[in-house]
Amino acid sequence: MTHGMTHGMTYINVWITECLTDTVKLLVFLTLPLHRDMMMSLDDKGSVQIQTKVLPQDSWTQVSCPCCVSKQVESLVLIQLSDNVQPVTKRWLISLIEASKRHGGAALLAHPGEDECGDVIVVSAPRCTFLKATEDLGLCKKYHNEDMVAFSYHDRDNFSNVDDMQEFLTLAERQYIVKNELDSLQAQKKQRIPGVPEAPGVLEAWENICQKLVRAGVIKDIFPLHDQQRLNDLGRRWYSKKQIWGQPLDAIQSYFGSTVAFYFSFLDFYTWALVPPAFLGLVLTFLLPGGGGVVKEQAVEGVMEDDDDGPSVSGHMVQAVFSMLWSTLFIELWKRRSSSLSHRWGTLNLAERFAGPRPGFQGTLGLNPETGRLEPLFPEWQRQLRVGLVSLPLVGLFMGLVVLGMTGFYRGEALVQGFHQDSGSLFSGALLYLPSMAHIVYTNMLGNVYHAVAMQLTEWENHREESSFQNHHTTKVLLFTFFNNFAVLFHIAFYKQDLPLLRKRLASMLIGNQLMNQCTEVVVPFMVDRFLSAPHKKEQEDDLEMDKLRAQRSLPPFPGLFAEYIELLLQFGYLSLFSCVYPLTAVLLLLNNITEIRGDAYKFCKLFRKPFSAPVSNMGVWQTAFEVLGFVSVMSNCWLLLLSPRVQEFCLEGGISGKNIILFAILVEHVLILVKMILAFMIPDEPDWVRIKREQIEFNSMQALGQQKL
Amino acid sequence: MTHGMTHGMTYINVWITECLTDTVKLLVFLTLPLHRDMMMSLDDKGSVQIQTKVLPQDSWTQVSCPCCVSKQVESLVLIQLSDNVQPVTKRWLISLIEASKRHGGAALLAHPGEDECGDVIVVSAPRCTFLKATEDLGLCKKYHNEDMVAFSYHDRDNFSNVDDMQEFLTLAERQYIVKNELDSLQAQKKQRIPGVPEAPGVLEAWENICQKLVRAGVIKDIFPLHDQQRLNDLGRRWYSKKQIWGQPLDAIQSYFGSTVAFYFSFLDFYTWALVPPAFLGLVLTFLLPGGGGVVKEQAVEGVMEDDDDGPSVSGHMVQAVFSMLWSTLFIELWKRRSSSLSHRWGTLNLAERFAGPRPGFQGTLGLNPETGRLEPLFPEWQRQLRVGLVSLPLVGLFMGLVVLGMTGFYRGEALVQGFHQDSGSLFSGALLYLPSMAHIVYTNMLGNVYHAVAMQLTEWENHREESSFQNHHTTKVLLFTFFNNFAVLFHIAFYKQDLPLLRKRLASMLIGNQLMNQCTEVVVPFMVDRFLSAPHKKEQEDDLEMDKLRAQRSLPPFPGLFAEYIELLLQFGYLSLFSCVYPLTAVLLLLNNITEIRGDAYKFCKLFRKPFSAPVSNMGVWQTAFEVLGFVSVMSNCWLLLLSPRVQEFCLEGGISGKNIILFAILVEHVLILVKMILAFMIPDEPDWVRIKREQIEFNSMQALGQQKL
């Protein structure tokens, strides 16, 4: 086994591990619909009429507030109860849902489905609940003068469309509000849940009711319902053959919520931003005389020392410096785009801090010193201590275990090779595969353990806000995944210092990953949708509305955006950290992303249950991750330049000592980081007009405070 | 001239330059009181009664608002007019000052001094003006429940002490408000200034009146008046012999304002923070066997190679690592202290952004999109462009000129030395001093030009807020001064790589600077105050109140805090950047600062006119400067460790190549910077209770916005 082969194996190990995980998910996904006797009722031709769009209207619970009475109630959220739920429990739950807040209810509308004994409750909300929740969330809505203004219930009549909830709030917002109200249901006093045995059935005072019911097995699922008509419209505008340039971002935001919309906006922005580096890569590879890159690489396969002569080294430098500036500009411009999107979608001024804590939050009951409400409290310094003294070292430990695994693999490889060379038997030949197998198993197990640990740790850190929880959890998983993926490349670049091998590995990882992703994400699901589920579709059209709703439960749950974002982050990592050794990276990524957009769109619309989506004002921790990567890229590029054969040659010729050239490289690195920081500081994070709007809101609230007696 | 001598000369050049500047200032300061026929009416024994604390009360302009009528009006600000001012001009100005805002006035109280023809106007303000300005500034005041709450005029009756302005606002706040109102006087329409010749005497519409009057020579000065009684009280508590530990920070804030109070709080905090490094320095120097440092240094003066043997190198490392961690902790803990002080002093929630622009601000008249007020507007991006494309390169150019000067000096030195060695005449001996002289003149001229350019540039950048103006101006001057001072040390450390020389230079700079500072700042002023001005004091006691007030003009104007802060920053630089080669640095600094506190206190109280002081919530750009220095110190310490003879020896013994040890040092540097960043991130910038208070204010204003129709 050659030197290069060993590295190949590590890479393949990581790759196989990922494939395995993906394949298992795929299998689960493929078999799920077949096990159940119905498939999704989606229809992408738009020609089939949906017969009864709504449930029988008279079975909805009644509203007391005259302004909230409406002829037609929209089904927003489905609560799937267990099969053997007692009618008395269901009645109790419905009465809780419809009770006013003063009486400890959620002030929502409930529909019992076909009858009192069915295993679903459909939930919607009256106008007043929507409006009050909009104010509590801190959403901005269109004022009568077309400005986006933080919504105020008191001043509601001055906002546009305030009488038509379907116009005033997006579908995603309406569903999120319903879920939020359900989540905030708390027991007023210690009580029994009717129809549930004693042991799990006692609610403590202030206990979260939904969480309790899930734990007691009464509620199996709560999920938002797809609106088939809107979904078909959205699909037509998003991934049909006619629609090639651009995405209907506003429609995505309206249907899927801002979390998903921010992902697709970023994907869009990123894809466009890839055009300049892709162009540069093409020029460097094919137009420059003796250009480096793939063409060259294939010609000199295996021959390391005569690689990279001729002027391609200047290409190296151009590429390195360009990619450092590009990554800074990219992130800074995205921040501006992000803040203007946030203004457009009314999430500039969210008030998550002042809302109630997330459902999983633990603490001693007390008065919140900021809002004066009674709720569980947990001191901030204790959380900081937990993060700093427990989570941080544990994450470090797992990183160490990854390195340990890699080292062990290299050791084992060497050992087995030595043994094979000595004995040369069939048995020792078979043994050659042992280290890889062991490494695959190890990596896979480690990954699974880590995911569980990360979730437990983040729960234990006890974050008050959902966004803080998400950010901390994402950071943990992201660090590990990133490390796992890049350990091989860093090992080659910094320890082995072998540029040709790095180039080869980068190219194969890029192409391999992309093929794999395209395959699992687009081709297979498409085939399944076309051929496996097609026969089921016909039957659907005669189904009752209720069955159609319930049918959505057979779709696999939305897996979250983590996998999508991490894919982009890894891409960005390949590009900014190492692309100077393989200029075609950007071209490959560009090609990949163009199909990725449509693939993801198709997947989100067709293949998964609709997710709940909290309003957010940016990408959260992902933006930071991209920014940090930008800084790491300066270090890695400086290092790669230092290693580049041309620079080494230049030193030898010029009689410059290795020591001095390193000192020079450090100087360049520090200066470039300084330049990056100055650039980042000089480019404002939000466009002037957004800043002005934001300050307007602040000024107004300051003014309002002045007008008011406390 | 030896190698060391050359460096000595550069250093002495910079030093002499500074001394020259200081001496000139000192001379001006010393002669000023002698030229005029009276001295300050200060009295530090507190035994002499001030006879008439107030001016004749009936000459104050009358207030229309019934709630503002008070028996006794306090003299706050003095407007010194030119000697030949026309009574008609003075009357016009007084009428403007007393007119209500609706009529384009300042709504203040004016007192014409002795008579209508005198050359002063004393200004005060009625209660309503104070209260409204307090709200506009965004100051927090004590609510009836003892909380600090953003003051609201509408809700004024619920705040403590709202009927007694002397309790409700501090003296510094009252004076700042008066100045602020004077500064905001604008011409309502194009008009002539009565009694002023045509050419300078025409006010354009919306022109700033005070600025115009200063330019037209009508107003010579506007300054706040000392309150002798309070000043004596403050002095007794601050720098008398009894008061050794601690400073009366609240009283300082109340009398001199938060700008000065933040400086002294920082000085205090910094001095205490010096105790651990001073202790470590003492231990390393005197207790460790063979300890490095001064003792050693004096013994081996001039002999470079046998320096630093024995275990003192471990002291090197301990000192370097300690100083890196210490600087991080120091800054992070100061931030917490700073924010709690800011809460205590009610400046947590300042609304400078929403106030009018600073007087020097230029722009086209338009509606401010945030506040809806008519005022000059200037686009933010244009300011950014000016900063980025003009100011930044120009500052860089001047830095280059400093380096050029230093290089030129070294070249000239070498040239002249060669010539002297060749000829050896008396003439060539005299020529030896030429490069130093030339360098002194060059540095001095460059400094003066730069100061003028920095002020012009910052004016031209056209900052809307005073704090932004100050920050940009300070940054420019600070960069230059810092560079000018440290260029020699950096040159020795990074270019010459000569640790023993660095140690010698550091010690002499430290001791020299401190002696110089103590001398100019404390000893001389004290002597002047005791012996030169003592005879004048007696005469004072019989003077009229009006003369006492006018007499304050004979004090030199307050020079600002720049010199004080830069002294601390340079100290901090010596300590954090280079202290590992001279562990006694912290001890020297500690000794210096203990006298510095009292010296500065004495100086501020006795020797200068009282300054206007805007309420501020932190040290502004100085905090950032200290923070940046902390990061630079990691780089410099890693580098110094790399140079340390013991490490070099260790490499030779262990057979580690110079290249690898550098790579290892880079790794250590990057890891340490990462640790520093994590530490800085983990330690919250404000204590929990301050965060809660701040969020309470935000929550209240959000609630208020919800309650109000726009």
Short mmCIF file of N, CA and C in Angstrom, two decimals, chain B residues 108-148:
data_model
loop_
_atom_site.label_atom_id
_atom_site.label_comp_id
_atom_site.label_asym_id
_atom_site.label_seq_id
_atom_site.Cartn_x
_atom_site.Cartn_y
_atom_site.Cartn_z
N LEU B 108 -33.04 79.47 28.84
CA LEU B 108 -32.14 79.47 29.98
C LEU B 108 -32.33 80.76 30.78
N LEU B 109 -31.58 80.89 31.85
CA LEU B 109 -31.59 82.12 32.64
C LEU B 109 -30.25 82.82 32.43
N ALA B 110 -30.30 84.16 32.24
CA ALA B 110 -29.06 84.89 32.02
C ALA B 110 -28.94 86.00 33.06
N HIS B 111 -27.70 86.32 33.39
CA HIS B 111 -27.42 87.39 34.35
C HIS B 111 -26.35 88.26 33.73
N PRO B 112 -26.58 89.58 33.65
CA PRO B 112 -25.63 90.43 32.91
C PRO B 112 -24.36 90.77 33.67
N GLY B 113 -24.12 90.19 34.83
CA GLY B 113 -22.94 90.56 35.59
C GLY B 113 -23.19 91.86 36.33
N GLU B 114 -22.14 92.71 36.48
CA GLU B 114 -22.30 93.94 37.23
C GLU B 114 -23.33 94.87 36.60
N ASP B 115 -23.19 95.07 35.28
CA ASP B 115 -24.12 95.98 34.61
C ASP B 115 -24.27 95.59 33.16
N GLU B 116 -25.02 96.34 32.46
CA GLU B 116 -25.35 96.06 31.07
C GLU B 116 -24.12 96.10 30.16
N CYS B 117 -23.09 96.83 30.58
CA CYS B 117 -21.96 97.03 29.70
C CYS B 117 -20.82 96.05 29.96
N GLY B 118 -20.91 95.28 31.03
CA GLY B 118 -19.83 94.36 31.37
C GLY B 118 -19.58 93.34 30.27
N ASP B 119 -18.45 92.66 30.39
CA ASP B 119 -18.08 91.74 29.31
C ASP B 119 -18.36 90.28 29.67
N VAL B 120 -19.28 90.05 30.60
CA VAL B 120 -19.63 88.66 30.89
C VAL B 120 -21.15 88.49 30.90
N ILE B 121 -21.59 87.27 30.63
CA ILE B 121 -22.98 86.88 30.90
C ILE B 121 -22.88 85.60 31.73
N VAL B 122 -23.56 85.56 32.86
CA VAL B 122 -23.60 84.34 33.65
C VAL B 122 -24.90 83.62 33.29
N VAL B 123 -24.83 82.32 33.10
CA VAL B 123 -26.00 81.59 32.63
C VAL B 123 -26.38 80.49 33.62
N SER B 124 -27.67 80.31 33.77
CA SER B 124 -28.19 79.19 34.55
C SER B 124 -29.40 78.65 33.79
N ALA B 125 -30.15 77.75 34.39
CA ALA B 125 -31.31 77.22 33.68
C ALA B 125 -32.45 77.00 34.64
N PRO B 126 -33.69 77.18 34.15
CA PRO B 126 -34.84 76.89 35.00
C PRO B 126 -35.11 75.39 35.06
N ARG B 127 -35.94 75.01 36.01
CA ARG B 127 -36.19 73.60 36.28
C ARG B 127 -36.72 72.84 35.05
N CYS B 128 -37.67 73.44 34.35
CA CYS B 128 -38.27 72.72 33.21
C CYS B 128 -37.24 72.41 32.13
N THR B 129 -36.35 73.37 31.87
CA THR B 129 -35.31 73.13 30.87
C THR B 129 -34.42 71.98 31.30
N PHE B 130 -34.04 71.99 32.59
CA PHE B 130 -33.23 70.88 33.10
C PHE B 130 -33.93 69.54 32.89
N LEU B 131 -35.20 69.49 33.27
CA LEU B 131 -35.90 68.21 33.24
C LEU B 131 -36.05 67.70 31.81
N LYS B 132 -36.43 68.64 30.92
CA LYS B 132 -36.61 68.20 29.52
C LYS B 132 -35.28 67.73 28.94
N ALA B 133 -34.21 68.45 29.26
CA ALA B 133 -32.90 68.05 28.73
C ALA B 133 -32.46 66.70 29.30
N THR B 134 -32.81 66.45 30.55
CA THR B 134 -32.46 65.16 31.15
C THR B 134 -33.11 64.03 30.36
N GLU B 135 -34.37 64.24 30.00
CA GLU B 135 -35.03 63.21 29.20
C GLU B 135 -34.35 63.07 27.83
N ASP B 136 -34.05 64.21 27.20
CA ASP B 136 -33.44 64.16 25.87
C ASP B 136 -32.08 63.47 25.89
N LEU B 137 -31.32 63.68 26.95
CA LEU B 137 -30.01 63.04 27.04
C LEU B 137 -30.13 61.54 27.30
N GLY B 138 -31.30 61.11 27.78
CA GLY B 138 -31.47 59.69 28.10
C GLY B 138 -30.81 59.32 29.42
N LEU B 139 -30.68 60.25 30.34
CA LEU B 139 -30.09 59.93 31.64
C LEU B 139 -31.07 59.11 32.48
N CYS B 140 -30.52 58.17 33.23
CA CYS B 140 -31.35 57.43 34.18
C CYS B 140 -31.25 58.11 35.54
N LYS B 141 -32.37 58.18 36.22
CA LYS B 141 -32.39 58.79 37.56
C LYS B 141 -33.14 57.87 38.51
N LYS B 142 -33.00 58.16 39.80
CA LYS B 142 -33.64 57.31 40.81
C LYS B 142 -35.14 57.46 40.78
N TYR B 143 -35.84 56.35 40.60
CA TYR B 143 -37.29 56.33 40.65
C TYR B 143 -37.71 56.26 42.12
N HIS B 144 -38.99 56.46 42.39
CA HIS B 144 -39.37 56.46 43.81
C HIS B 144 -39.10 55.12 44.48
N ASN B 145 -39.02 54.04 43.68
CA ASN B 145 -38.71 52.73 44.28
C ASN B 145 -37.21 52.45 44.32
N GLU B 146 -36.38 53.48 44.17
CA GLU B 146 -34.92 53.37 44.29
C GLU B 146 -34.25 52.75 43.06
N ASP B 147 -35.04 52.30 42.07
CA ASP B 147 -34.44 51.81 40.83
C ASP B 147 -33.90 52.96 40.00
N MET B 148 -32.89 52.68 39.15
CA MET B 148 -32.49 53.68 38.18
C MET B 148 -33.37 53.50 36.95
#
